[in-house]
């Protein structure tokens, strides 16, 4: 059975009350989800980039037309949900999908066993002329806001991505339970961003998102994600600098980097094994 919205909130707020960061993890496979749960993860999030990421492609592939994002999440859910026993699982929902009745899709998501949603893929990733064209032709970020508001009405936990203050205000007004301040494509590893902003540059951006959201709802949770925040030490630095930040969501940083390093290092160890001389 999925966790109720209130149950998810109680779990997360208990972490905050105990001065502990909320840690969420993206899962592109069942084994990733099982391993994250074994480590005590607070939330697991499934979205289409996880499939591309664990297939050795960059996470940004999830923003491009390489598959039906919402259908991919349904398929991934069938793999992950049965193996997760004690952790809320959220679905990445493409709120701008023009081929779905969003109320019916969210109902399907809830019936599958998901406890909440996140807006992904999101047009917030895009800037300039591409973003304007999307906004002008019916693929607006406001549709993602509407999806989150609808999910909130359906008592699903909501944890949308926001990239700036304006988006934070919209999502807070929609009743979002937790905002994820997105700092861009995760750096490091074989397919991470090569030009991520400096870690110090994230401080003011997260603070601005935090302040904008809490001016609307003082109780909204705020966590960070992405960009140069890819290691536990990076998160420790950000938490030391940003008062009132509630935690971190790691996708590539928890799932991809761990896989790349662990398999590589284990193969190196096996390659060092010597045959005995007879």
XYZ file of N, CA and C in Angstrom:
834
model
N 0.846 -1.208 0.000
C 0.000 0.000 0.000
C 0.872 1.245 0.000
N 0.495 2.260 -0.787
C 1.267 3.501 -0.766
C 1.101 4.223 0.560
N 2.057 5.080 0.872
C 1.941 5.948 2.025
C 0.967 7.071 1.690
N 0.194 7.500 2.672
C -0.657 8.661 2.460
C 0.194 9.925 2.483
N -0.365 10.988 1.957
C 0.341 12.265 1.982
C 0.728 12.633 3.410
N -0.177 12.469 4.335
C 0.094 12.844 5.717
C 1.191 11.973 6.324
N 1.207 10.703 5.977
C 2.258 9.818 6.480
C 3.629 10.223 5.961
N 3.694 10.605 4.679
C 4.969 11.064 4.118
C 5.430 12.324 4.832
N 4.506 13.268 5.000
C 4.851 14.522 5.673
C 5.340 14.272 7.092
N 4.685 13.399 7.813
C 5.094 13.112 9.185
C 6.511 12.549 9.229
N 6.808 11.632 8.314
C 8.155 11.047 8.267
C 9.203 12.122 7.993
N 8.929 12.975 7.023
C 9.917 13.972 6.637
C 10.068 15.060 7.698
N 8.970 15.484 8.263
C 9.044 16.538 9.279
C 9.721 16.037 10.551
N 9.618 14.761 10.814
C 10.336 14.198 11.956
C 11.832 14.308 11.741
N 12.285 14.083 10.518
C 13.703 14.263 10.200
C 14.129 15.705 10.473
N 13.322 16.640 10.006
C 13.650 18.056 10.182
C 13.675 18.423 11.661
N 12.688 17.959 12.412
C 12.625 18.245 13.846
C 13.830 17.694 14.591
N 14.370 16.583 14.087
C 15.540 15.967 14.709
C 16.856 16.514 14.158
N 16.768 17.610 13.394
C 17.951 18.262 12.832
C 18.725 17.344 11.889
N 17.974 16.529 11.157
C 18.562 15.619 10.180
C 18.063 15.982 8.787
N 18.923 15.923 7.774
C 18.484 16.254 6.420
C 17.620 15.165 5.808
N 16.598 15.571 5.077
C 15.823 14.646 4.256
C 16.700 14.249 3.065
N 16.779 12.957 2.790
C 17.556 12.486 1.639
C 16.641 11.646 0.749
N 16.471 12.093 -0.475
C 15.712 11.346 -1.468
C 16.643 10.826 -2.542
N 16.244 9.749 -3.201
C 17.094 9.148 -4.237
C 16.270 8.795 -5.465
N 16.819 9.075 -6.619
C 16.229 8.603 -7.860
C 16.565 7.133 -8.061
N 15.642 6.403 -8.663
C 15.880 4.983 -8.920
C 15.466 4.643 -10.344
N 16.431 4.187 -11.127
C 16.148 3.783 -12.493
C 15.979 2.294 -12.660
N 16.248 1.544 -11.591
C 16.116 0.086 -11.620
C 15.627 -0.404 -10.267
N 15.146 -1.632 -10.244
C 14.719 -2.216 -8.988
C 15.863 -2.374 -8.006
N 17.051 -2.760 -8.494
C 18.177 -2.960 -7.585
C 18.633 -1.638 -6.990
N 18.538 -0.553 -7.753
C 18.872 0.762 -7.203
C 17.927 1.113 -6.067
N 16.635 0.876 -6.272
C 15.648 1.184 -5.252
C 15.858 0.329 -4.012
N 16.087 -0.973 -4.199
C 16.318 -1.856 -3.058
C 17.546 -1.429 -2.263
N 18.592 -1.059 -2.967
C 19.828 -0.667 -2.299
C 19.652 0.649 -1.554
N 18.941 1.598 -2.167
C 18.690 2.877 -1.494
C 17.858 2.665 -0.238
N 16.855 1.795 -0.338
C 16.042 1.518 0.843
C 16.877 0.852 1.928
N 17.756 -0.054 1.552
C 18.616 -0.713 2.532
C 19.503 0.283 3.257
N 19.835 1.384 2.577
C 20.655 2.426 3.192
C 19.873 3.408 4.033
N 18.543 3.264 4.057
C 17.719 4.129 4.889
C 17.208 5.372 4.208
N 17.109 5.357 2.892
C 16.660 6.541 2.158
C 15.262 6.960 2.611
N 14.982 8.255 2.558
C 13.693 8.781 3.019
C 12.619 8.761 1.941
N 13.025 8.967 0.702
C 12.109 8.980 -0.435
C 12.804 8.345 -1.631
N 12.036 7.674 -2.475
C 12.539 7.186 -3.754
C 11.697 7.826 -4.846
N 12.366 8.345 -5.874
C 11.661 9.000 -6.966
C 11.990 8.275 -8.268
N 10.947 7.947 -9.012
C 11.096 7.295 -10.308
C 10.686 8.271 -11.401
N 11.598 8.558 -12.303
C 11.205 9.325 -13.485
C 12.017 8.870 -14.685
N 11.596 9.286 -15.853
C 12.113 8.656 -17.063
C 13.618 8.782 -17.237
N 14.233 9.836 -16.714
C 15.684 9.979 -16.841
C 16.430 8.831 -16.193
N 15.823 8.219 -15.165
C 16.468 7.089 -14.518
C 16.734 5.945 -15.478
N 15.799 5.719 -16.387
C 16.006 4.656 -17.370
C 17.182 4.991 -18.280
N 17.248 6.229 -18.763
C 18.336 6.623 -19.648
C 19.667 6.630 -18.905
N 19.636 7.139 -17.683
C 20.852 7.238 -16.874
C 21.460 5.854 -16.640
N 20.610 4.897 -16.273
C 21.120 3.560 -15.977
C 21.372 2.745 -17.244
N 21.022 3.312 -18.387
C 21.386 2.707 -19.676
C 22.673 3.321 -20.213
N 23.313 4.167 -19.397
C 24.588 4.751 -19.792
C 24.479 6.027 -20.593
N 23.273 6.603 -20.637
C 23.078 7.872 -21.346
C 22.910 8.983 -20.326
N 23.194 10.208 -20.727
C 23.057 11.333 -19.818
C 21.618 11.555 -19.392
N 21.445 12.037 -18.157
C 20.103 12.266 -17.627
C 19.288 13.238 -18.469
N 19.962 14.142 -19.146
C 19.248 15.122 -19.957
C 18.454 14.454 -21.076
N 18.751 13.191 -21.381
C 17.974 12.462 -22.384
C 16.504 12.415 -22.001
N 16.220 12.470 -20.703
C 14.835 12.454 -20.255
C 14.050 13.681 -20.653
N 14.741 14.741 -21.044
C 14.081 15.971 -21.488
C 13.801 15.966 -22.988
N 14.301 14.972 -23.692
C 14.227 14.948 -25.145
C 13.287 13.836 -25.611
N 12.867 13.865 -26.878
C 11.794 12.967 -27.349
C 12.269 11.564 -27.688
N 12.848 10.899 -26.687
C 13.337 9.547 -26.909
C 12.405 8.488 -26.343
N 11.236 8.889 -25.936
C 10.269 7.943 -25.394
C 9.122 8.684 -24.744
N 8.068 7.969 -24.424
C 6.896 8.515 -23.746
C 7.210 8.566 -22.253
N 7.497 9.752 -21.743
C 7.978 9.898 -20.369
C 7.021 9.292 -19.355
N 5.736 9.567 -19.488
C 4.776 9.062 -18.515
C 4.606 7.551 -18.610
N 4.640 7.011 -19.813
C 4.544 5.558 -19.956
C 5.789 4.867 -19.406
N 6.948 5.480 -19.607
C 8.181 4.920 -19.060
C 8.101 4.821 -17.541
N 7.530 5.848 -16.905
C 7.384 5.824 -15.443
C 6.444 4.706 -15.004
N 5.377 4.485 -15.756
C 4.467 3.384 -15.448
C 5.226 2.052 -15.516
N 6.025 1.878 -16.562
C 6.796 0.641 -16.715
C 7.836 0.492 -15.609
N 8.517 1.567 -15.283
C 9.511 1.524 -14.217
C 8.853 1.249 -12.868
N 7.658 1.810 -12.670
C 6.936 1.572 -11.432
C 6.626 0.105 -11.225
N 6.287 -0.583 -12.313
C 5.995 -2.015 -12.218
C 7.225 -2.799 -11.785
N 8.414 -2.285 -12.088
C 9.660 -2.938 -11.670
C 10.031 -2.576 -10.241
N 9.873 -1.309 -9.883
C 10.398 -0.818 -8.605
C 9.423 -0.986 -7.450
N 8.170 -0.663 -7.659
C 7.215 -0.652 -6.545
C 7.125 -1.982 -5.794
N 7.133 -3.129 -6.480
C 7.016 -4.390 -5.735
C 8.202 -4.702 -4.826
N 9.375 -4.092 -5.075
C 10.549 -4.436 -4.272
C 10.833 -3.424 -3.173
N 10.091 -2.331 -3.149
C 10.255 -1.327 -2.092
C 9.195 -1.576 -1.030
N 9.625 -1.826 0.186
C 8.701 -2.276 1.227
C 8.347 -1.211 2.255
N 9.266 -0.285 2.538
C 9.062 0.589 3.686
C 9.325 2.067 3.373
N 9.342 2.423 2.102
C 9.733 3.776 1.715
C 8.728 4.360 0.727
N 8.316 5.625 0.913
C 7.437 6.255 -0.074
C 8.129 6.384 -1.424
N 7.386 6.096 -2.485
C 7.905 6.199 -3.848
C 7.087 7.241 -4.603
N 7.785 8.206 -5.200
C 7.127 9.256 -5.981
C 7.309 8.991 -7.465
N 6.367 9.467 -8.263
C 6.433 9.333 -9.719
C 6.756 10.671 -10.352
N 7.694 10.656 -11.279
C 7.926 11.838 -12.098
C 6.858 11.911 -13.171
N 6.040 12.956 -13.131
C 4.915 13.093 -14.056
C 5.161 14.263 -14.998
N 5.048 14.002 -16.287
C 5.158 15.069 -17.276
C 3.814 15.778 -17.367
N 3.712 16.900 -16.700
C 2.442 17.613 -16.609
C 2.002 18.278 -17.889
N 2.916 18.430 -18.843
C 2.564 19.063 -20.115
C 2.163 18.054 -21.185
N 2.097 16.789 -20.815
C 1.753 15.719 -21.768
C 0.385 16.001 -22.401
N 0.327 16.252 -23.729
C -0.946 16.595 -24.362
C -1.806 15.381 -24.710
N -1.314 14.191 -24.422
C -2.022 12.973 -24.811
C -2.622 12.229 -23.622
N -2.657 12.902 -22.462
C -3.223 12.247 -21.282
C -4.202 13.153 -20.563
N -5.270 12.541 -20.082
C -6.150 13.203 -19.126
C -5.432 13.140 -17.784
N -5.009 14.288 -17.267
C -4.125 14.279 -16.108
C -4.804 13.737 -14.860
N -6.073 13.981 -14.698
C -6.777 13.442 -13.535
C -6.770 11.912 -13.582
N -7.032 11.353 -14.753
C -7.050 9.904 -14.888
C -5.655 9.317 -14.714
N -4.653 10.024 -15.226
C -3.292 9.514 -15.090
C -2.834 9.534 -13.638
N -3.139 10.606 -12.926
C -2.765 10.666 -11.506
C -3.507 9.603 -10.702
N -4.725 9.336 -11.083
C -5.479 8.255 -10.433
C -4.781 6.925 -10.673
N -4.319 6.700 -11.908
C -3.587 5.476 -12.230
C -2.309 5.374 -11.405
N -1.577 6.482 -11.317
C -0.338 6.522 -10.554
C -0.599 6.146 -9.092
N -1.646 6.722 -8.540
C -1.974 6.449 -7.130
C -2.373 4.997 -6.935
N -3.171 4.464 -7.857
C -3.627 3.078 -7.747
C -2.472 2.089 -7.902
N -1.438 2.465 -8.640
C -0.270 1.595 -8.802
C 0.496 1.437 -7.493
N 0.397 2.452 -6.628
C 1.122 2.391 -5.363
C 2.091 3.528 -5.138
N 2.117 4.498 -6.046
C 2.935 5.680 -5.823
C 2.312 6.536 -4.717
N 3.173 7.142 -3.906
C 2.705 7.974 -2.795
C 2.667 9.457 -3.143
N 3.276 9.836 -4.251
C 3.310 11.248 -4.604
C 3.884 11.460 -5.987
N 4.093 12.740 -6.318
C 4.548 13.084 -7.660
C 5.597 14.188 -7.630
N 6.326 14.235 -8.726
C 7.264 15.312 -9.019
C 7.043 15.700 -10.470
N 7.284 16.947 -10.815
C 7.082 17.402 -12.197
C 8.330 17.133 -13.036
N 8.299 16.042 -13.763
C 9.434 15.706 -14.612
C 8.976 14.788 -15.739
N 9.425 15.048 -16.978
C 10.257 16.148 -17.442
C 9.575 17.502 -17.222
N 10.388 18.544 -17.084
C 9.865 19.873 -16.825
C 10.384 20.879 -17.838
N 9.501 21.738 -18.319
C 9.930 22.785 -19.245
C 10.781 23.821 -18.533
N 10.818 23.780 -17.199
C 11.646 24.724 -16.439
C 13.123 24.557 -16.766
N 13.487 23.398 -17.293
C 14.878 23.151 -17.665
C 15.322 24.059 -18.808
N 14.378 24.457 -19.645
C 14.710 25.194 -20.860
C 14.656 26.702 -20.626
N 15.460 27.422 -21.389
C 15.512 28.877 -21.309
C 15.451 29.470 -22.709
N 15.385 30.786 -22.769
C 15.485 31.498 -24.033
C 14.356 31.206 -24.999
N 14.697 31.170 -26.290
C 13.690 31.018 -27.335
C 12.963 29.678 -27.232
N 13.683 28.605 -26.865
C 13.040 27.295 -26.762
C 11.947 27.327 -25.697
N 12.245 27.913 -24.554
C 11.255 27.997 -23.468
C 10.079 28.866 -23.890
N 10.365 29.980 -24.535
C 9.277 30.871 -24.951
C 8.365 30.188 -25.949
N 8.956 29.443 -26.883
C 8.146 28.715 -27.853
C 7.244 27.696 -27.155
N 7.771 27.029 -26.154
C 6.952 26.070 -25.399
C 5.806 26.779 -24.692
N 6.112 27.879 -24.044
C 5.097 28.630 -23.313
C 4.010 29.138 -24.266
N 4.416 29.552 -25.466
C 3.481 30.154 -26.416
C 2.596 29.131 -27.114
N 3.030 27.870 -27.111
C 2.316 26.881 -27.927
C 1.667 25.771 -27.096
N 1.367 26.069 -25.846
C 0.564 25.143 -25.053
C 1.333 24.173 -24.188
N 2.626 24.406 -23.990
C 3.429 23.525 -23.141
C 4.040 24.337 -22.007
N 3.181 24.997 -21.276
C 3.606 25.950 -20.259
C 3.929 25.287 -18.935
N 4.847 25.906 -18.184
C 5.131 25.469 -16.817
C 3.871 25.518 -15.961
N 2.949 26.396 -16.329
C 1.698 26.482 -15.565
C 0.923 25.166 -15.606
N 1.076 24.382 -16.665
C 0.435 23.069 -16.708
C 1.032 22.136 -15.646
N 2.310 22.284 -15.400
C 2.946 21.500 -14.340
C 2.445 21.948 -12.974
N 2.246 23.247 -12.823
C 1.677 23.782 -11.583
C 0.267 23.224 -11.376
N -0.508 23.199 -12.452
C -1.871 22.656 -12.368
C -1.837 21.171 -12.001
N -0.879 20.432 -12.559
C -0.752 19.012 -12.225
C -0.466 18.833 -10.742
N 0.427 19.656 -10.203
C 0.768 19.573 -8.786
C -0.438 19.931 -7.922
N -1.174 20.962 -8.313
C -2.378 21.342 -7.560
C -3.411 20.219 -7.576
N -3.563 19.571 -8.724
C -4.505 18.463 -8.836
C -4.055 17.281 -7.975
N -2.761 16.983 -8.006
C -2.229 15.903 -7.176
C -2.449 16.201 -5.697
N -2.285 17.450 -5.332
C -2.518 17.858 -3.934
C -3.981 17.614 -3.544
N -4.889 17.947 -4.435
C -6.317 17.708 -4.175
C -6.603 16.215 -4.021
N -5.832 15.393 -4.713
C -6.021 13.943 -4.665
C -5.254 13.295 -3.511
N -4.698 14.133 -2.640
C -3.974 13.679 -1.448
C -2.720 12.878 -1.785
N -2.065 13.276 -2.881
C -0.743 12.759 -3.192
C 0.299 13.736 -2.657
N 1.402 13.230 -2.148
C 2.495 14.095 -1.715
C 3.109 14.737 -2.954
N 3.425 16.028 -2.872
C 3.927 16.750 -4.049
C 5.289 17.369 -3.758
N 6.252 17.117 -4.648
C 7.623 17.589 -4.457
C 8.183 18.104 -5.779
N 7.671 19.220 -6.283
C 8.070 19.683 -7.617
C 9.455 20.325 -7.669
N 10.051 20.224 -8.846
C 11.271 20.948 -9.171
C 10.938 22.421 -9.421
N 11.795 23.297 -8.889
C 11.722 24.719 -9.220
C 13.143 25.203 -9.487
N 13.269 26.101 -10.460
C 14.580 26.607 -10.835
C 14.800 28.052 -10.397
N 13.736 28.743 -10.000
C 13.869 30.149 -9.631
C 12.735 30.568 -8.699
N 12.766 31.823 -8.263
C 11.781 32.325 -7.308
C 10.365 32.317 -7.866
N 10.206 32.705 -9.129
C 8.863 32.773 -9.711
C 8.208 31.398 -9.720
N 8.964 30.384 -10.083
C 8.422 29.030 -10.083
C 8.144 28.549 -8.658
N 8.990 28.960 -7.719
C 8.773 28.598 -6.321
C 7.463 29.185 -5.800
N 7.187 30.419 -6.165
C 5.937 31.063 -5.744
C 4.738 30.318 -6.322
N 4.804 29.989 -7.598
C 3.683 29.291 -8.239
C 3.424 27.942 -7.586
N 4.481 27.188 -7.333
C 4.297 25.865 -6.759
C 3.856 25.938 -5.302
N 4.339 26.922 -4.572
C 3.895 27.088 -3.186
C 2.411 27.448 -3.147
N 1.986 28.307 -4.051
C 0.573 28.673 -4.122
C -0.297 27.479 -4.531
N 0.276 26.560 -5.296
C -0.465 25.362 -5.718
C -0.601 24.349 -4.592
N 0.071 24.601 -3.465
C -0.037 23.695 -2.323
C 1.023 22.629 -2.246
N 2.139 22.821 -2.962
C 3.207 21.823 -2.932
C 3.696 21.590 -1.508
N 3.982 20.342 -1.192
C 4.453 19.981 0.143
C 5.947 20.241 0.316
N 6.703 20.029 -0.753
C 8.159 20.182 -0.690
C 8.663 20.663 -2.042
N 9.488 21.689 -2.032
C 10.082 22.180 -3.268
C 11.511 21.672 -3.385
N 11.888 21.297 -4.596
C 13.242 20.828 -4.871
C 13.941 21.893 -5.696
N 14.854 22.620 -5.063
C 15.584 23.697 -5.745
C 16.625 23.066 -6.668
N 16.380 23.183 -7.957
C 17.194 22.491 -8.971
C 18.362 23.376 -9.386
N 19.576 22.838 -9.248
C 20.790 23.589 -9.563
C 21.414 23.164 -10.886
N 20.663 22.420 -11.702
C 21.162 22.036 -13.011
C 21.612 20.590 -13.073
N 22.053 20.186 -14.255
C 22.489 18.812 -14.488
C 23.641 18.460 -13.551
N 23.552 17.298 -12.907
C 24.567 16.888 -11.935
C 25.932 16.729 -12.591
N 26.943 17.227 -11.913
C 28.313 17.146 -12.404
C 28.951 15.809 -12.025
N 30.141 15.594 -12.532
C 31.019 14.465 -12.213
C 30.578 13.164 -12.890
N 31.500 12.205 -12.856
C 31.241 10.929 -13.492
C 31.460 10.983 -14.987
N 31.142 9.881 -15.652
C 31.435 9.758 -17.079
C 30.475 10.535 -17.970
N 29.240 10.771 -17.483
C 28.257 11.471 -18.322
C 27.615 12.627 -17.564
N 28.331 13.193 -16.604
C 27.824 14.338 -15.855
C 28.129 15.644 -16.565
N 27.541 16.731 -16.054
C 27.778 18.051 -16.627
C 29.247 18.425 -16.476
N 29.800 18.992 -17.526
C 31.211 19.382 -17.497
C 31.392 20.855 -17.118
N 30.312 21.622 -17.157
C 30.415 23.055 -16.888
C 29.434 23.497 -15.815
N 29.310 22.715 -14.771
C 28.415 23.073 -13.674
C 28.906 24.337 -12.989
N 27.973 25.106 -12.443
C 28.312 26.319 -11.721
C 29.126 25.978 -10.469
N 29.880 26.932 -9.941
C 30.608 26.671 -8.691
C 29.635 26.372 -7.554
N 30.077 25.557 -6.617
C 29.235 25.185 -5.484
C 28.752 26.423 -4.730
N 29.630 27.405 -4.576
C 29.274 28.611 -3.831
C 28.153 29.395 -4.492
N 28.032 29.273 -5.812
C 26.992 30.013 -6.533
C 25.601 29.490 -6.223
N 25.513 28.256 -5.720
C 24.207 27.665 -5.405
C 23.573 28.310 -4.172
N 24.391 28.861 -3.302
C 23.894 29.356 -2.017
C 22.814 30.408 -2.212
N 23.121 31.456 -2.959
C 22.161 32.550 -3.148
C 20.919 32.069 -3.898
N 21.087 31.160 -4.854
C 19.945 30.664 -5.622
C 18.989 29.866 -4.739
N 19.548 29.006 -3.905
C 18.700 28.213 -3.007
C 18.015 29.119 -1.996
N 18.747 30.073 -1.468
C 18.161 31.009 -0.496
C 17.009 31.792 -1.104
N 17.161 32.218 -2.348
C 16.096 32.977 -3.006
C 14.848 32.129 -3.189
N 15.045 30.869 -3.590
C 13.917 29.950 -3.743
C 13.257 29.693 -2.397
N 14.057 29.439 -1.386
C 13.540 29.215 -0.023
C 12.700 30.390 0.440
N 13.230 31.594 0.301
C 12.532 32.788 0.800
C 11.242 33.042 0.036
N 11.278 32.853 -1.287
C 10.075 33.088 -2.096
C 8.979 32.109 -1.730
N 9.352 30.842 -1.528
C 8.355 29.816 -1.202
C 7.768 30.032 0.182
N 8.610 30.340 1.151
C 8.134 30.458 2.535
C 7.414 31.768 2.798
N 7.544 32.716 1.886
C 6.704 33.909 1.979
C 5.249 33.555 1.685
N 5.049 32.492 0.910
C 3.701 32.002 0.596
C 3.242 30.994 1.647
N 4.109 30.031 1.949
C 3.775 28.974 2.911
C 4.979 28.743 3.826
N 4.934 29.270 5.042
C 6.078 29.131 5.953
C 6.424 27.688 6.283
N 5.492 26.769 6.065
C 5.715 25.369 6.434
C 6.227 24.500 5.295
N 6.355 25.066 4.101
C 6.776 24.236 2.973
C 8.208 23.755 3.185
N 8.445 22.481 2.882
C 9.790 21.926 2.940
C 10.561 22.357 1.700
N 11.868 22.571 1.855
C 12.717 22.950 0.720
C 13.986 22.117 0.773
N 14.268 21.408 -0.317
C 15.513 20.654 -0.435
C 16.211 21.069 -1.731
N 17.435 20.611 -1.919
C 18.198 21.000 -3.107
C 18.544 19.772 -3.937
N 18.991 20.040 -5.164
C 19.302 18.950 -6.091
C 20.209 19.440 -7.202
N 21.142 18.589 -7.603
C 21.810 18.749 -8.884
C 22.994 19.691 -8.929
N 23.433 19.948 -10.162
C 24.568 20.822 -10.404
C 25.821 20.296 -9.727
N 26.538 21.171 -9.013
C 27.774 20.749 -8.366
C 27.558 20.027 -7.038
N 26.285 19.903 -6.594
C 26.003 19.219 -5.327
C 25.895 17.721 -5.632
N 27.036 17.060 -5.675
C 27.048 15.672 -6.124
C 27.674 14.704 -5.133
N 28.300 15.218 -4.092
C 28.939 14.377 -3.088
C 28.410 14.733 -1.704
N 28.495 13.813 -0.724
C 28.076 14.144 0.638
C 28.766 15.402 1.178
N 30.034 15.593 0.853
C 30.743 16.790 1.328
C 30.165 18.065 0.717
N 29.693 17.979 -0.533
C 29.054 19.138 -1.165
C 27.777 19.509 -0.421
N 26.984 18.490 -0.098
C 25.750 18.742 0.640
C 26.046 19.301 2.019
N 27.057 18.769 2.668
C 27.419 19.262 3.996
C 27.760 20.748 3.944
N 28.482 21.155 2.909
C 28.828 22.570 2.746
C 27.579 23.415 2.537
N 26.691 22.978 1.645
C 25.481 23.751 1.362
C 24.612 23.866 2.607
N 24.449 22.780 3.343
C 23.639 22.818 4.561
C 24.245 23.754 5.601
N 25.561 23.870 5.617
C 26.216 24.766 6.578
C 26.030 26.230 6.214
N 25.706 26.481 4.939
C 25.601 27.861 4.460
C 24.165 28.348 4.316
N 23.235 27.441 4.101
C 21.844 27.825 3.821
C 20.964 27.440 5.008
N 20.601 28.410 5.789
C 19.747 28.155 6.952
C 18.349 27.747 6.491
N 17.790 26.738 7.146
C 16.420 26.335 6.832
C 16.281 25.445 5.624
N 17.394 24.960 5.091
C 17.328 23.989 3.993
C 17.102 22.611 4.603
N 16.141 21.877 4.068
C 15.692 20.651 4.731
C 16.333 19.374 4.221
N 17.102 19.434 3.127
C 17.709 18.201 2.669
C 18.125 18.234 1.217
N 18.157 17.056 0.612
C 18.774 16.874 -0.701
C 18.121 15.705 -1.429
N 17.987 15.859 -2.715
C 17.535 14.770 -3.575
C 18.649 14.440 -4.558
N 19.130 13.210 -4.508
C 20.189 12.794 -5.409
C 19.700 11.745 -6.386
N 19.910 11.983 -7.654
C 19.570 10.992 -8.677
C 20.878 10.453 -9.247
N 21.484 11.195 -10.172
C 22.799 10.776 -10.667
C 23.804 10.668 -9.528
N 23.736 11.577 -8.572
C 24.735 11.612 -7.505
C 24.679 10.393 -6.604
N 23.510 9.784 -6.454
C 23.389 8.593 -5.627
C 23.406 7.322 -6.465
N 22.687 7.331 -7.564
C 22.522 6.112 -8.349
C 23.631 5.919 -9.381
N 23.853 6.929 -10.218
C 24.815 6.759 -11.310
C 26.254 6.747 -10.814
N 26.640 7.733 -10.017
C 28.025 7.795 -9.569
C 28.415 6.560 -8.765
N 27.479 6.105 -7.914
C 27.770 4.903 -7.120
C 27.981 3.695 -8.019
N 27.166 3.553 -9.049
C 27.274 2.414 -9.960
C 28.570 2.471 -10.757
N 28.862 3.644 -11.311
C 30.086 3.798 -12.093
C 31.315 3.422 -11.273
N 31.383 3.951 -10.071
C 32.577 3.748 -9.253
C 32.679 2.317 -8.734
N 31.552 1.797 -8.237
C 31.594 0.468 -7.618
C 31.963 -0.615 -8.632
N 31.349 -0.572 -9.811
C 31.645 -1.605 -10.817
C 33.068 -1.451 -11.334
N 33.445 -0.209 -11.631
C 34.817 0.019 -12.106
C 35.842 -0.487 -11.091
N 35.678 -0.111 -9.826
C 36.675 -0.461 -8.814
C 36.692 -1.963 -8.547
N 35.518 -2.606 -8.607
C 35.484 -4.048 -8.384
C 36.160 -4.793 -9.529
N 35.942 -4.321 -10.756
C 36.620 -4.939 -11.897
C 38.134 -4.778 -11.756
N 38.578 -3.592 -11.348
C 40.013 -3.376 -11.128
C 40.549 -4.361 -10.100
N 39.794 -4.573 -9.019
C 40.223 -5.522 -7.988
C 40.318 -6.941 -8.543
N 39.300 -7.329 -9.322
C 39.346 -8.667 -9.914
C 40.540 -8.816 -10.863
N 40.833 -7.757 -11.586
C 41.946 -7.813 -12.538
C 43.303 -7.933 -11.850
N 43.333 -7.610 -10.557
C 44.594 -7.714 -9.816
C 44.822 -9.106 -9.236
N 43.798 -9.962 -9.333
C 43.947 -11.320 -8.801
C 45.021 -12.083 -9.603
N 45.921 -12.732 -8.888
C 47.035 -13.450 -9.535
C 46.761 -14.960 -9.526
N 47.065 -15.566 -10.610
C 47.016 -17.033 -10.660
C 48.225 -17.593 -9.923
N 48.016 -18.662 -9.177
C 49.169 -19.253 -8.485
C 50.145 -19.902 -9.464
N 51.403 -19.894 -9.081
C 52.418 -20.550 -9.900
C 52.564 -22.001 -9.443
N 52.354 -22.949 -10.344
C 52.446 -24.370 -9.992
C 53.815 -24.908 -10.375
